[in-house]
Coordinates of C-alpha atoms and ligand atoms in Angstrom, one line a residue:
X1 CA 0.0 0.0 0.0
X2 CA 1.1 3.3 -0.9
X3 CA 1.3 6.9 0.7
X4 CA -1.4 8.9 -0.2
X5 CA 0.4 11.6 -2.4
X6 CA 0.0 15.1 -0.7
X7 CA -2.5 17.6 -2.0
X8 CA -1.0 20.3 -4.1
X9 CA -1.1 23.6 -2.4
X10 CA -2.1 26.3 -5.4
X11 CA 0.7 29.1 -5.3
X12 CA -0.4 32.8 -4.2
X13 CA -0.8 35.1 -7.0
X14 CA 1.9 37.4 -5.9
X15 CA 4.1 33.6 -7.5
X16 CA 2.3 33.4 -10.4
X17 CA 2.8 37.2 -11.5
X18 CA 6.4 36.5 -10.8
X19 CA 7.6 33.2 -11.2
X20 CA 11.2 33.4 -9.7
X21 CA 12.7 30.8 -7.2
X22 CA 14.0 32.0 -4.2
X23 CA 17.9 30.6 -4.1
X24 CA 18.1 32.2 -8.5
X25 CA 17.0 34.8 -6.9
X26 CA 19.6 35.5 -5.0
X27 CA 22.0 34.5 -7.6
X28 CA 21.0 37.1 -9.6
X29 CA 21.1 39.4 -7.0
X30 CA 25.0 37.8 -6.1
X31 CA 26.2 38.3 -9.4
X32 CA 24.9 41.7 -9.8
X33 CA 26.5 42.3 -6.7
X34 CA 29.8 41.6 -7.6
X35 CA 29.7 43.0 -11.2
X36 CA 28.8 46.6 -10.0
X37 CA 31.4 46.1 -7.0
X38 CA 33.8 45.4 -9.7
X39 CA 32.7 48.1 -11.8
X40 CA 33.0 50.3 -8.5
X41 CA 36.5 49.7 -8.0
X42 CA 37.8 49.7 -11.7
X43 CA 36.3 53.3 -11.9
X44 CA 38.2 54.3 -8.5
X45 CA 41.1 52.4 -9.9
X46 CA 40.8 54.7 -13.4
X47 CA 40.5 57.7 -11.2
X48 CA 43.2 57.4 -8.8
X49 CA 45.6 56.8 -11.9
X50 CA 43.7 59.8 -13.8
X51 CA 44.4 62.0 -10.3
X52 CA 48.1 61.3 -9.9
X53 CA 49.0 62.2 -13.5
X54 CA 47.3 65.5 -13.2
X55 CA 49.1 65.8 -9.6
X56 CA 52.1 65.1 -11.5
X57 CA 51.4 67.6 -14.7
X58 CA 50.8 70.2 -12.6
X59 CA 54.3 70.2 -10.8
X60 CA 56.3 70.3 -14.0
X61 CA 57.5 73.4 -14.9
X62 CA 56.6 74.9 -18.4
X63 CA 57.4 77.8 -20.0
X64 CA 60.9 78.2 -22.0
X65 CA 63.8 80.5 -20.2
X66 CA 63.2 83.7 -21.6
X67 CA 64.5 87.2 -21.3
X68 CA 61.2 89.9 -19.6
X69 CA 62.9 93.1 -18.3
X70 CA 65.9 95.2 -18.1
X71 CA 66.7 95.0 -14.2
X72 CA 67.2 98.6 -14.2
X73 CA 64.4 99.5 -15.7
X74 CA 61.9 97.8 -12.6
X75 CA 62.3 99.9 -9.7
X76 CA 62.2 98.4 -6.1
X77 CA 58.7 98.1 -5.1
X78 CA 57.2 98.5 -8.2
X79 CA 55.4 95.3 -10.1
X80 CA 55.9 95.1 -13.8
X81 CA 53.7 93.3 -15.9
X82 CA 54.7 90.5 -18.4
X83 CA 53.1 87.3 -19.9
X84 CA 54.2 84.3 -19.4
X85 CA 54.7 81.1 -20.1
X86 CA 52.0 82.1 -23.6
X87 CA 51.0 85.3 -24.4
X88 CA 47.5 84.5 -22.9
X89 CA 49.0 84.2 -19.6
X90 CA 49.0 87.6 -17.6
X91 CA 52.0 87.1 -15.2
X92 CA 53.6 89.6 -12.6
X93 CA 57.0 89.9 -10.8
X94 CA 58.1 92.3 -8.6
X95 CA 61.7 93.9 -7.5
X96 CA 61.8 93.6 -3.5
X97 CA 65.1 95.0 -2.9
X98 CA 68.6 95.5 -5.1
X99 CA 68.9 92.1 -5.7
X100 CA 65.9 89.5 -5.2
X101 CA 62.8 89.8 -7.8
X102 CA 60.1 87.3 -7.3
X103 CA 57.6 86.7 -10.2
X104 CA 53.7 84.8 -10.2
X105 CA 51.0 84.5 -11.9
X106 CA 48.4 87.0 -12.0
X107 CA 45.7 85.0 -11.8
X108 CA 44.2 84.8 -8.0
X109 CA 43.8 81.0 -7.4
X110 CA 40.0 81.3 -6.2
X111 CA 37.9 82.3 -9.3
X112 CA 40.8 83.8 -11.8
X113 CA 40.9 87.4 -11.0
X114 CA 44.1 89.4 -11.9
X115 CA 46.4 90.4 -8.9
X116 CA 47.3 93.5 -8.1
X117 CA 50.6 94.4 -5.8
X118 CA 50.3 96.3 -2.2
X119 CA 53.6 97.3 -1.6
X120 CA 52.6 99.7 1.3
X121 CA 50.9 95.9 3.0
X122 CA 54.2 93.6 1.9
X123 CA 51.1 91.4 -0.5
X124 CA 49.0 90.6 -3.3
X125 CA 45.5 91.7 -3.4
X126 CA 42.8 90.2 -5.0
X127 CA 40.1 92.9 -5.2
X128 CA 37.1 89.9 -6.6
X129 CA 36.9 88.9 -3.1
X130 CA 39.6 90.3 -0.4
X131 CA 42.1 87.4 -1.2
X132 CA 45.5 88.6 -0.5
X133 CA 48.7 86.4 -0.9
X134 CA 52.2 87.0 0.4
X135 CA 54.3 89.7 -1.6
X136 CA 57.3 86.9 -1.6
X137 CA 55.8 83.3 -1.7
X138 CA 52.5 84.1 -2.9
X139 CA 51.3 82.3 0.0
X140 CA 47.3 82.6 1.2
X141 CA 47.4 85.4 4.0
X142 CA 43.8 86.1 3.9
X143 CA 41.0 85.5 2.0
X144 CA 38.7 82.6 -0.2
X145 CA 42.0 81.3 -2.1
X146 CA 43.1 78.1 -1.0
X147 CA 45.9 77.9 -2.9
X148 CA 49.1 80.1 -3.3
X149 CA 49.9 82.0 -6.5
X150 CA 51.2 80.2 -9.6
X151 CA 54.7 80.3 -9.0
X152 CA 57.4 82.0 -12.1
X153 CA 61.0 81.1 -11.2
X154 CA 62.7 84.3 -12.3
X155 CA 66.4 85.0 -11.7
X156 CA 68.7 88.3 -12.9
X157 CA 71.4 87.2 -15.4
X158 CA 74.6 89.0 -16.4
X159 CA 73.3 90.7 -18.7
X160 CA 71.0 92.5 -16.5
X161 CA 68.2 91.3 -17.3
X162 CA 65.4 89.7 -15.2
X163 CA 64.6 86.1 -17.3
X164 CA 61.5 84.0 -16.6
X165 CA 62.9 80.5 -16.7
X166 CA 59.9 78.1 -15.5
X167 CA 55.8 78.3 -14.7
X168 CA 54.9 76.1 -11.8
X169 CA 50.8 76.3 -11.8
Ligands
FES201 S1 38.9 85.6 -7.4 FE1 40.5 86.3 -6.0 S2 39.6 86.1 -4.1 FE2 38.1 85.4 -5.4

């Protein structure tokens, strides 16, 4: 004699509208998983690598050596305009005593604005928004900025004259 064979329970309608099994469920759901997690950590991958070139860009120096000014003809304390390392690039340097010039960019690191020299206050001012910069590092003193002035390595040959030789942004 035989079991009797078990009555078939009918499956609620929520089953029948969506016919999945639990356990592929939850394969899907695995697999999906792991696909976006390694998704996820190819794109962090791409942009750590994308982050330290642009670090790395940004430290090299462009610009060729080239001659700007006279020495004589900048007086101490007084900024003289140039461009460097293009001609689209408004750039400033300044005479601080006999001997030591220091040059920038004068573009204010917050939004752009040109920078103007405040001899009388030993800085650079930003007028967009009060930022003001340190008349020989071009260090933040005050201000939005965050970041110190683009940077022109500028030395005074022996021929007198002050030469740009190097941008650092
Ligand atoms: S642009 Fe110079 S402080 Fe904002």
């Amino acid at each position: 004699m035989t079991a009797p064979e078990p009555t078939p329970v009918a499956d609620p309608t929520w089953k029948r509208d969506f016919p999945y099994e639990a356990s592929a469920e939850e394969d899907v759901t695995r697999r999906e998983f792991a696909r976006y997690l390694v998704a996820g950590a190819g794109a962090m991958a791409a942009g750590n690598v994308g982050l330290a070139i642009w670090t790395q860009l940004r430290t090299i120096n462009t610009g060729e050596p080239r001659a700007i000014t006279p020495l004589a003809a900048v007086p101490i304390g007084e900024p003289h305009l140039f461009r460097y390392p293009t001609d689209a690039d408004p750039a400033i340097l300044v005479r601080l005593n006999d001997t030591d010039v220091v040059g920038f960019s004068q573009k204010c690191t917050h939004l752009g604005c040109v920078v103007f020299y405040e001899a009388e206050e030993g800085r650079w001012h930003c007028p967009c928004h009060e930022g003001n910069f340190e008349a020989s590092t071009g260090a933040v003193i005050s201000g939005p900025p965050t970041r110190p002035l683009g940077r022109i390595e500028v030395e005074v040959r022996d021929d007198g004259a002050i030469w740009a030789l190097g941008a650092r942004p």
